[in-house]
CSV table of C-alpha atoms in Angstrom, one decimal:
chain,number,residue,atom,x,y,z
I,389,UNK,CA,0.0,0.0,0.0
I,390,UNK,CA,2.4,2.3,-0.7
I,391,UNK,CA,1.5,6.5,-1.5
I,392,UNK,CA,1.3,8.5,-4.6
I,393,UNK,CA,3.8,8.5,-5.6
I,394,UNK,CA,4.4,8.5,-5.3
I,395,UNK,CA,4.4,8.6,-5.4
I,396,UNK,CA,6.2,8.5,-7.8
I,397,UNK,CA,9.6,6.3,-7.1
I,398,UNK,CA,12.9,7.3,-8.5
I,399,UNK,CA,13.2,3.6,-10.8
I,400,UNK,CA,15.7,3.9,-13.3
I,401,UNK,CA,15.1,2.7,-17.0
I,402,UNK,CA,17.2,1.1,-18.7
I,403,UNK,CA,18.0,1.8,-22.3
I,404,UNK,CA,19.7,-1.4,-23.7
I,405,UNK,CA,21.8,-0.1,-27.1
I,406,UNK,CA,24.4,-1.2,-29.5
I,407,UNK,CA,28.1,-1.2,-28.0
I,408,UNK,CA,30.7,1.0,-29.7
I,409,UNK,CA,30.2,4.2,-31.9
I,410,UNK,CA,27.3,5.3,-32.6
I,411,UNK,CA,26.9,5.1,-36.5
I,412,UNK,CA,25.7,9.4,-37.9
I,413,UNK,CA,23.0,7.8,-39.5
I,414,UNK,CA,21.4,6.3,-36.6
I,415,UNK,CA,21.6,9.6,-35.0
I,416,UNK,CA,18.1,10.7,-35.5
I,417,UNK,CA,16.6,7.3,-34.2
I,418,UNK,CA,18.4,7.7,-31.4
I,419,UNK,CA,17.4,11.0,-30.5
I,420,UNK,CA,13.9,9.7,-31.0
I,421,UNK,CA,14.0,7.4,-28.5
I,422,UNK,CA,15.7,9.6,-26.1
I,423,UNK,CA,12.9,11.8,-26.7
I,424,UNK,CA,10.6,8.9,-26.1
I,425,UNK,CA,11.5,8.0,-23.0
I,426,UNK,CA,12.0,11.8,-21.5
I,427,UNK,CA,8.2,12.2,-22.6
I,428,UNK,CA,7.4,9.1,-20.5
I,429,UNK,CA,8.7,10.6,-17.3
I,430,UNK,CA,11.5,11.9,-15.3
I,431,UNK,CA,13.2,8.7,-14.5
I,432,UNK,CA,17.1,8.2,-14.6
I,433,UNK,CA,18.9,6.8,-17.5
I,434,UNK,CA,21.7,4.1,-17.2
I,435,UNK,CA,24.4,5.2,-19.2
I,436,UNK,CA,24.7,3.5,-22.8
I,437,UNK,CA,27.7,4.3,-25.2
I,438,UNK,CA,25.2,5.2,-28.1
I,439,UNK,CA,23.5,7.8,-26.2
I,440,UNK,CA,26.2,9.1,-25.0
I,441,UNK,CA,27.6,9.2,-28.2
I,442,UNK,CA,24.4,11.0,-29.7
I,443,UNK,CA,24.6,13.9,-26.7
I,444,UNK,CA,28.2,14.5,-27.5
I,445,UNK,CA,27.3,14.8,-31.3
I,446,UNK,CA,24.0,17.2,-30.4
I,447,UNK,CA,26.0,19.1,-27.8
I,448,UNK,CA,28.9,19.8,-30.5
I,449,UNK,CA,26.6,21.0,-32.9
I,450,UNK,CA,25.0,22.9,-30.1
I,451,UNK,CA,28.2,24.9,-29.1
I,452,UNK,CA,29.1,25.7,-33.0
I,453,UNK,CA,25.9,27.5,-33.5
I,454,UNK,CA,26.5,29.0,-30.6
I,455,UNK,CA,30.2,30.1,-31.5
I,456,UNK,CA,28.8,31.3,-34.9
I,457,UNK,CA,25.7,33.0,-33.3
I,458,UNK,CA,27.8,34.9,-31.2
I,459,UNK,CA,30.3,35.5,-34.0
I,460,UNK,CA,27.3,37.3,-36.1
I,461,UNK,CA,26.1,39.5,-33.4
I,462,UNK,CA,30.0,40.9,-32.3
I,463,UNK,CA,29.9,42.1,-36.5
I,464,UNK,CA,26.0,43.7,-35.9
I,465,UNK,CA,27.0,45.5,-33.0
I,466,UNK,CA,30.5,46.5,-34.4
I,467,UNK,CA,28.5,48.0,-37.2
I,468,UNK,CA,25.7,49.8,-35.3
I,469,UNK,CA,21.7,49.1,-36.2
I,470,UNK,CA,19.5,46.7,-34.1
I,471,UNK,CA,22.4,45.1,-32.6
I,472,UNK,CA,23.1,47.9,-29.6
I,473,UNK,CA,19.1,47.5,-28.9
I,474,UNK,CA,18.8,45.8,-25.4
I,475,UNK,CA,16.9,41.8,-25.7
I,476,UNK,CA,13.1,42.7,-25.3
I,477,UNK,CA,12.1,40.9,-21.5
I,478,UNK,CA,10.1,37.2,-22.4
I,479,UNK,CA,6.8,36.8,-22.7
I,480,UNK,CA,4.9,36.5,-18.6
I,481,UNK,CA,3.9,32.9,-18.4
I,482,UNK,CA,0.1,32.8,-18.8
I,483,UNK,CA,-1.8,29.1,-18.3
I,484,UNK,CA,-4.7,28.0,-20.2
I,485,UNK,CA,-8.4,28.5,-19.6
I,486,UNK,CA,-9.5,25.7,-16.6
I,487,UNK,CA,-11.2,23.2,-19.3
I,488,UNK,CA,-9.5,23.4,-22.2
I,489,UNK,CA,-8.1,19.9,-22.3
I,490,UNK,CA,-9.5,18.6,-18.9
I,491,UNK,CA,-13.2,18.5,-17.7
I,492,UNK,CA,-14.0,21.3,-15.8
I,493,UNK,CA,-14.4,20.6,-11.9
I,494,UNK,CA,-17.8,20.1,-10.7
I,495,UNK,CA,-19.6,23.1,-9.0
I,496,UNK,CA,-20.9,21.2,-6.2
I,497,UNK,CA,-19.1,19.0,-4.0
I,498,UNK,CA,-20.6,16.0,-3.0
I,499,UNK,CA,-20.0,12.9,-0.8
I,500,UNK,CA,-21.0,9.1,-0.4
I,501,UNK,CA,-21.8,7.9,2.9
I,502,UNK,CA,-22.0,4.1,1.8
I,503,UNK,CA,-19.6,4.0,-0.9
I,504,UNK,CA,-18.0,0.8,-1.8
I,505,UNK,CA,-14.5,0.3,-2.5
I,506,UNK,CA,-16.2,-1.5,-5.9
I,507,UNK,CA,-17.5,1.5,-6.9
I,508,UNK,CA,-14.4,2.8,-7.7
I,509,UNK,CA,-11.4,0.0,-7.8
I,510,UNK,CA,-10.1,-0.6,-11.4
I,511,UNK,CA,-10.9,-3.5,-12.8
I,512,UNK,CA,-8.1,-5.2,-12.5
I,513,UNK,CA,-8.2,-4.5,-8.9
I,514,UNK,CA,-11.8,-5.4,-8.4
I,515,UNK,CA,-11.3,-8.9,-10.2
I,516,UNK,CA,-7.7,-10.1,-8.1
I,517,UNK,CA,-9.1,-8.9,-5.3
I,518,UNK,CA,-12.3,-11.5,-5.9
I,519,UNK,CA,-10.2,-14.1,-6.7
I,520,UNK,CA,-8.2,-13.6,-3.5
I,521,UNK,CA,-11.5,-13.3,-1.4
I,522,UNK,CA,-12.1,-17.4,-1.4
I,523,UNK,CA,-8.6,-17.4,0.9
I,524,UNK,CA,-11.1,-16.3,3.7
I,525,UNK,CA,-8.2,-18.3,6.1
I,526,UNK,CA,-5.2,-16.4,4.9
I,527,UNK,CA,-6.6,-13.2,5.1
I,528,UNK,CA,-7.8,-14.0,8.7
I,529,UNK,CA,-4.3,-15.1,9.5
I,530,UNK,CA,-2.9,-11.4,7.8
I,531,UNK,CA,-5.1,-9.8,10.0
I,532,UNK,CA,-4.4,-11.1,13.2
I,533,UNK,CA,-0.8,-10.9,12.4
I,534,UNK,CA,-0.5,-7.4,11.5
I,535,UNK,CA,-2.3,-6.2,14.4
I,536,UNK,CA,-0.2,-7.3,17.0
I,537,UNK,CA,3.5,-6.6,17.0
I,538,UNK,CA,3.2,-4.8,13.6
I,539,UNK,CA,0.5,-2.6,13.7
I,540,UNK,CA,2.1,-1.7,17.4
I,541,UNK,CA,5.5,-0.9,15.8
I,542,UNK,CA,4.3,1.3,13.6
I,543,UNK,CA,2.5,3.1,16.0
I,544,UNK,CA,5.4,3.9,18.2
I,545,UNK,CA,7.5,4.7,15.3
I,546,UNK,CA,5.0,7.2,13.6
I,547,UNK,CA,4.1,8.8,17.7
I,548,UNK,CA,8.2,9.4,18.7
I,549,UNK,CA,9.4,10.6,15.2
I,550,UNK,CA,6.5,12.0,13.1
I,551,UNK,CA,3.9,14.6,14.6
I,552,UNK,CA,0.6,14.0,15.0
I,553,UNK,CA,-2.5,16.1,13.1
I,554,UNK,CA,-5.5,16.7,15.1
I,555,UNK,CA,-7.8,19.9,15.8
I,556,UNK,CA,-4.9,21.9,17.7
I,557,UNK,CA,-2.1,20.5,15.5
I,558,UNK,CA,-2.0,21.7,11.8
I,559,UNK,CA,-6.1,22.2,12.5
I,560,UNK,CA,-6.1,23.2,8.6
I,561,UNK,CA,-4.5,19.4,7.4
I,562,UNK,CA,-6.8,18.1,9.7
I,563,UNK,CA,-9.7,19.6,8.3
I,564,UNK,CA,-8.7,18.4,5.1
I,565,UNK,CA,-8.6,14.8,6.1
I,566,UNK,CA,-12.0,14.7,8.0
I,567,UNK,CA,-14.0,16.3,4.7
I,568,UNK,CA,-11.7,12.7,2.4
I,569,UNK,CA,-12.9,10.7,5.1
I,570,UNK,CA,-16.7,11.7,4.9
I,571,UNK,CA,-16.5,12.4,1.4
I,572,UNK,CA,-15.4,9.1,0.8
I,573,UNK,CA,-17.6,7.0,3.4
I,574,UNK,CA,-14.6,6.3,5.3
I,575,UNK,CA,-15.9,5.8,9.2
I,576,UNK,CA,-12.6,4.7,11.2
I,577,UNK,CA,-10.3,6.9,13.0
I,578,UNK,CA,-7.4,7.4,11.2
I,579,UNK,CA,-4.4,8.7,12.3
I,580,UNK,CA,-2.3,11.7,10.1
I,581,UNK,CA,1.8,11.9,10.8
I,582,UNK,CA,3.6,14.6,9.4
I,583,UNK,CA,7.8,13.3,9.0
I,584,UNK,CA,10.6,15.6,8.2
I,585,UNK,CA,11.9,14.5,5.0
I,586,UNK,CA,12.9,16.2,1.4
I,587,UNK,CA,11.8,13.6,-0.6
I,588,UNK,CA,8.1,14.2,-1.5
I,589,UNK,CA,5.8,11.0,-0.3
I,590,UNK,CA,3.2,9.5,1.6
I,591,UNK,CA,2.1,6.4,2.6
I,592,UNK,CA,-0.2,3.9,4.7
I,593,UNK,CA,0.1,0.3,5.9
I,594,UNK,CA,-3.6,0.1,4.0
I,595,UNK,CA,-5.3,-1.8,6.7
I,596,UNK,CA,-8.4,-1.0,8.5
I,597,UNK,CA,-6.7,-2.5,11.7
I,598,UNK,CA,-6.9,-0.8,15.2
I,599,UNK,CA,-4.5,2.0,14.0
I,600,UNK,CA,-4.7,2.8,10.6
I,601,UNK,CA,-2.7,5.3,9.7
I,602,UNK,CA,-1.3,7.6,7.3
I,603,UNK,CA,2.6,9.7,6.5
I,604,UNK,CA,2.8,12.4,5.1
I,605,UNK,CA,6.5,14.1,4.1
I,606,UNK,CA,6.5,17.6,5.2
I,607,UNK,CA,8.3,18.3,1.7
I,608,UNK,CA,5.4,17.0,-0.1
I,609,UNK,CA,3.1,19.8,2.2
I,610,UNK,CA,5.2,22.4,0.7
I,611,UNK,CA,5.3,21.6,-2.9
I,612,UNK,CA,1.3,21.2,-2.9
I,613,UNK,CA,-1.7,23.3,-2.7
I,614,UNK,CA,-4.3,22.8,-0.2
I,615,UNK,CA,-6.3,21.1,-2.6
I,616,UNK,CA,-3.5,18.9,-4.1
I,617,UNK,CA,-2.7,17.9,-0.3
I,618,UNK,CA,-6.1,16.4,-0.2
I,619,UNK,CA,-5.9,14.8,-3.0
I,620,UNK,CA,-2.5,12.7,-1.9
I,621,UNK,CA,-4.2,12.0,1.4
I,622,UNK,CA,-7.7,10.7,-0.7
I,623,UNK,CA,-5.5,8.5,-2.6
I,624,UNK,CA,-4.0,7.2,0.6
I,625,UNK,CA,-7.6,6.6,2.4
I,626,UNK,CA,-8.5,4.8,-0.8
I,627,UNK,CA,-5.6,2.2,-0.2
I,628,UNK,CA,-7.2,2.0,3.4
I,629,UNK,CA,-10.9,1.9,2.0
I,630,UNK,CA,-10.0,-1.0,-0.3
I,631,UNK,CA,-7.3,-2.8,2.3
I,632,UNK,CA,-4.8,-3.5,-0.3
I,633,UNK,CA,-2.4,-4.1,2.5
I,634,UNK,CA,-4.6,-7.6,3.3
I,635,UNK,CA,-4.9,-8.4,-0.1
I,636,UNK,CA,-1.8,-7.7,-1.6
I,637,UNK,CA,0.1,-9.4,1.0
I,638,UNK,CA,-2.0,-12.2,0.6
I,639,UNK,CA,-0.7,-12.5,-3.7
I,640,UNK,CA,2.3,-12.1,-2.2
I,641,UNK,CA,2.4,-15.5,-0.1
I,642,UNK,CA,0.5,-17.4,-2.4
I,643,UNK,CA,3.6,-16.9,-4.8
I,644,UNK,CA,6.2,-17.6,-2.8
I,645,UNK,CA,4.4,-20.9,-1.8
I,646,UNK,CA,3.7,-21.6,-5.6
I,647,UNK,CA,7.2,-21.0,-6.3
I,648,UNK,CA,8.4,-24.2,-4.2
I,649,UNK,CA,6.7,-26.4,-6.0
I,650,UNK,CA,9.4,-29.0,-7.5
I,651,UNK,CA,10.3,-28.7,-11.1
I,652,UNK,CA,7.2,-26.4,-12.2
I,653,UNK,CA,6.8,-23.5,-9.3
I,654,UNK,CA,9.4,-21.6,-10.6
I,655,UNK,CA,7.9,-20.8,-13.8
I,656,UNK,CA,4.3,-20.8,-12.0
I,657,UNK,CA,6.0,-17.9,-9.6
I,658,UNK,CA,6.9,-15.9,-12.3
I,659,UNK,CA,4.2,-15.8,-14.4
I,660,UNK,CA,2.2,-15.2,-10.8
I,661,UNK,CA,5.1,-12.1,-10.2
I,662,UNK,CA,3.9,-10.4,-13.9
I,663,UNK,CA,0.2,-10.7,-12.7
I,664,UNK,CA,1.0,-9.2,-9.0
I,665,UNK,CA,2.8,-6.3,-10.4
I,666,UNK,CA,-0.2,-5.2,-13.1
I,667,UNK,CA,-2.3,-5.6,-9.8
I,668,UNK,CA,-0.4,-3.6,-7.7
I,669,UNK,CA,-0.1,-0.7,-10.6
I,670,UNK,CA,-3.8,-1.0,-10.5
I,671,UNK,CA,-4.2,-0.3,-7.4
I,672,UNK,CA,-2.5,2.8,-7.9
I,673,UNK,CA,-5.1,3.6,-10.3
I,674,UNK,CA,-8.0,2.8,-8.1
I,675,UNK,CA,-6.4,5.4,-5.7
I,676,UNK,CA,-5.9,8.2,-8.2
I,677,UNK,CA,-9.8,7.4,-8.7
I,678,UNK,CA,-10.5,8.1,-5.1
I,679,UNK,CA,-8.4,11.2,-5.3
I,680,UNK,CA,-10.7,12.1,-7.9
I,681,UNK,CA,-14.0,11.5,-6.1
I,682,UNK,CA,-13.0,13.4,-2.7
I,683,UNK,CA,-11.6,16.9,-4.8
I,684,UNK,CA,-13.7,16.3,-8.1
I,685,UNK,CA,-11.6,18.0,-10.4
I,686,UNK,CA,-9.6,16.2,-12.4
I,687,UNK,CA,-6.9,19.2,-12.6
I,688,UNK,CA,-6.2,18.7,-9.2
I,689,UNK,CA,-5.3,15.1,-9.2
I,690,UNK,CA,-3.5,15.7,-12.6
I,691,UNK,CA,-1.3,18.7,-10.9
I,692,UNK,CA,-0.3,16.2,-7.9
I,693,UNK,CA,1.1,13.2,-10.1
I,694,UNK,CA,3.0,15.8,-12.4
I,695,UNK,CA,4.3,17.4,-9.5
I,696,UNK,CA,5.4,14.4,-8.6
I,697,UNK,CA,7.1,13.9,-11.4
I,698,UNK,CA,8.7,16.6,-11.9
I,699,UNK,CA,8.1,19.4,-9.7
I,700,UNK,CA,9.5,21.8,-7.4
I,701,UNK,CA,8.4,24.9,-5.1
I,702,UNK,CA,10.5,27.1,-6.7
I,703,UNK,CA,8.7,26.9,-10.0
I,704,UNK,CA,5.2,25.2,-9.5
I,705,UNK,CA,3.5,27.7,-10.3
I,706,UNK,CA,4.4,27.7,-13.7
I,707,UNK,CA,3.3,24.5,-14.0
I,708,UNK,CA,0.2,23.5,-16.5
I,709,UNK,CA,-1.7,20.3,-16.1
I,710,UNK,CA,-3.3,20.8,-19.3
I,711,UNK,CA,0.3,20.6,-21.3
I,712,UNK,CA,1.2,17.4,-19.2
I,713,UNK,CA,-2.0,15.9,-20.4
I,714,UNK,CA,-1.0,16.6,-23.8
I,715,UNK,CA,2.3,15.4,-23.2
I,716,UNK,CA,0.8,11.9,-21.8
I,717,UNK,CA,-2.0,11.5,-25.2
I,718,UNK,CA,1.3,11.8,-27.0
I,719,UNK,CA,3.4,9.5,-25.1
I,720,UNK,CA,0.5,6.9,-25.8
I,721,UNK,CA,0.4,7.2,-29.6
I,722,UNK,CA,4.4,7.6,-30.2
I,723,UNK,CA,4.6,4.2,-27.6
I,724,UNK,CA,2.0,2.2,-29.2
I,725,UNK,CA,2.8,2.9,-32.6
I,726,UNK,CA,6.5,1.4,-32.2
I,727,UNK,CA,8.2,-1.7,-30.9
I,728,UNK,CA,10.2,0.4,-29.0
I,729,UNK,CA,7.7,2.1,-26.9
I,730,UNK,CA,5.0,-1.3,-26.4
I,731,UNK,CA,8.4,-2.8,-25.3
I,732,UNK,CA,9.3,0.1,-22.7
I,733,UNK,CA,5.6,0.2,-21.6
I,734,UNK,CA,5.9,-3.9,-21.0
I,735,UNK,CA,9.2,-3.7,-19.2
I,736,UNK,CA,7.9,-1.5,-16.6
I,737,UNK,CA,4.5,-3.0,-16.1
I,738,UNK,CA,6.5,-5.8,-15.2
I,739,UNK,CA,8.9,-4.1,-12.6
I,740,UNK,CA,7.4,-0.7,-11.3
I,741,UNK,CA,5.2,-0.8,-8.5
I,742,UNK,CA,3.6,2.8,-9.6
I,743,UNK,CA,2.0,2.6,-13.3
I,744,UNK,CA,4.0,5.4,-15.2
I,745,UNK,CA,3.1,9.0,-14.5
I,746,UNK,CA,1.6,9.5,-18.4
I,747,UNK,CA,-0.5,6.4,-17.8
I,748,UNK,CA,-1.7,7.7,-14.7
I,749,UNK,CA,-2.9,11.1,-16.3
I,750,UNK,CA,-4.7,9.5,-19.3
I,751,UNK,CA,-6.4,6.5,-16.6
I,752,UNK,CA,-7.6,9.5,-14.5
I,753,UNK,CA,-8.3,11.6,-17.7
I,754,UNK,CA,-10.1,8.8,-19.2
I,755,UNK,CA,-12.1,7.9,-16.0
I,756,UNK,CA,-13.2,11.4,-15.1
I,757,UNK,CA,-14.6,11.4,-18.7
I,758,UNK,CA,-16.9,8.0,-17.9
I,759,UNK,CA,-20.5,7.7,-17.7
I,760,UNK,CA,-19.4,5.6,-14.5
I,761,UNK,CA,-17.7,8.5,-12.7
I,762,UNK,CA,-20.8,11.0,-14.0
I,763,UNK,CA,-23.5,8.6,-12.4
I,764,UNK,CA,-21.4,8.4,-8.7
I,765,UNK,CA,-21.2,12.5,-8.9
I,766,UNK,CA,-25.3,12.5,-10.1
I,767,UNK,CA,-25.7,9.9,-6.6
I,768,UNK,CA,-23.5,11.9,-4.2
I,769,UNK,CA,-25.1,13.7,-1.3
I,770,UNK,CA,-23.7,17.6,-0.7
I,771,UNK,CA,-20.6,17.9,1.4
I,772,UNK,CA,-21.7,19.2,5.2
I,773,UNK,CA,-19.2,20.1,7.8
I,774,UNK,CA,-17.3,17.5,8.5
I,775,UNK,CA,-18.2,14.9,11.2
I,776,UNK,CA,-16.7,15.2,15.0
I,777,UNK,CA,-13.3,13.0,15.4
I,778,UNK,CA,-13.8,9.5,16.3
């Protein structure tokens, strides 16, 4: 069950290429597919002789129009004219009109005080987690298990290095989790830590146990907006509203049981590994969903996960979700009309945890867009003041 993000994890991809020089004519294919993969997201590279090859060629040329640039101007200004002018100041950074590429938020907000995690788990998610259901043992035995020692653990670690939200402590964060809570039909306590850390993240054990729970890094408070905030900590009550702790854990034994069986488990485990990894990306997506249903504007949930990718508080500002969209619709035709891309979009469904953060934007995008998601707003009740602590 881990966050947003993360949120989004710093995995590196690899780029596999050919060894030695890089040939001029295969230049431009290369710089395609370093394009490629920037427009997927901000991951790390791997060094790889051709690509390294291909920078040193673009930065070359780079530098000579440079030199030559320069060279041109010196002779303008020598002469006199438009060359002693002083550079006219850039254009003020302006974003598009709220709707222009994404739906506009809804002018209402509304909640669901019996909503079912069904209601809004992928499908992927909704069908493993059926399948896993008829384990009714195994899940008993999680559950016991993880709220003894573990749950207890966690507990003690989150109260003596974190601090605690409540109505006197960060009463505004507070607030915010409450109105995800009722929105969502969540009715446990659940507790909210805030950690010092720089590295933008949250997360929950996603377990309706006897202390569910929920981190939150204060550099992830900084780089969102009060609205954003709420939308990481919906997407980390939908974890707890669905229990993919239990469940996942659960795929997780199962495999490592199949994969002792003599001669066959081993090839039984990994085909079981592919499935568990599309699972737990869809869970992801089933969380993004519940971001969506607690702020109900898809711009909101689209600005957290491209923060996330690529953000910072020095600049967000300047950031448009609307061009990230567009970025992710073209990611998904350049990917699926070449071998390269279906094979980069196979390779990490197999070993990321999070689903890529274009894939997340056009899920959300394509969700928010559903007559499934209209119908749940059409059946929501309006938003009250949130309900007293329990």
């Amino acid at each position: 069950g881990r966050s947003l993000p993360s949120t989004v994890d710093n995995h590196h991809l690899t780029m596999i290429g050919e060894s030695g020089n890089a040939k001029s004519s295969a230049l431009g294919v290369l710089a395609a597919l370093l394009a490629l993969s920037n427009t997927a997201s901000a991951f790390t590279l791997h060094p790889c002789p051709v690509l390294a090859h291909a920078r040193q060629a673009s930065r070359a040329s780079s530098q000579s129009a440079l030199r030559l640039g320069r060279a041109r101007m010196s002779s303008v200004v020598a002469g006199g004219g438009i060359g002693r002018e002083p550079p006219k100041p850039l254009p003020k950074y302006t974003t598009e009109a709220v709707g222009t590429n994404i739906p506009k938020a809804d002018s209402a907000r509304v909640s669901w005080p019996d909503l079912r995690p069904t209601q809004f788990r992928h499908p992927i998610d909704t069908q493993s987690t059926k399948a896993l259901q008829q384990f009714f043992p195994l899940e008993f035995l999680i559950r016991q298990g993880s709220s003894g020692v573990v749950e207890q653990f966690m507990f003690l670690d989150n109260m003596s290095s974190g601090v605690r939200v409540g109505p006197n402590q960060l009463p505004k964060i507070y607030a915010l989790l409450q109105e995800a809570k009722q929105v969502l039909g969540l009715n446990i306590p659940v507790d909210l830590y805030v950690k010092q850390n720089p590295s933008p993240n949250a997360y929950t054990m996603a377990m309706q146990g006897k202390k569910p729970f929920i981190v939150v890094h204060s550099s992830l408070i900084e780089l969102m907006t009060p609205d954003e905030l709420q939308a990481v900590i919906a997407h980390e009550l939908g974890h707890l509203k669905c229990e993919h702790g239990v469940w996942i854990t659960a795929a997780n034994i199962i495999t490592s049981v199949a994969a002792q069986i003599p001669f066959t488990g081993r090839f039984v485990a990994q085909g079981m590994q592919v499935a568990l990894m599309r699972w737990v990306q869809s869970a992801e997506l089933s969380c993004d969903r519940a971001s969506l249903l607690v702020v109900q504007d898809p711009r909101v949930v689209v600005s957290v996960i491209m923060k996330l990718t690529g953000g910072a508080a020095s600049f967000a500002d300047e950031m448009n979700p609307d061009a990230f969209l567009r970025q992710a619709r073209e990611f998904e035709e350049e990917s699926s009309n070449s071998w390269i891309g279906r094979q980069l979009r196979q390779t990490n469904a197999q070993t990321l945890t999070h689903p890529l953060p274009v894939v997340r934007v056009r899920e959300l995008d394509t969700w928010s867009r559903s007559d499934e998601y209209r119908q749940l707003i059409s059946k929501g009740r309006p938003v009250s003041a949130p309900p007293p602590s329990r």
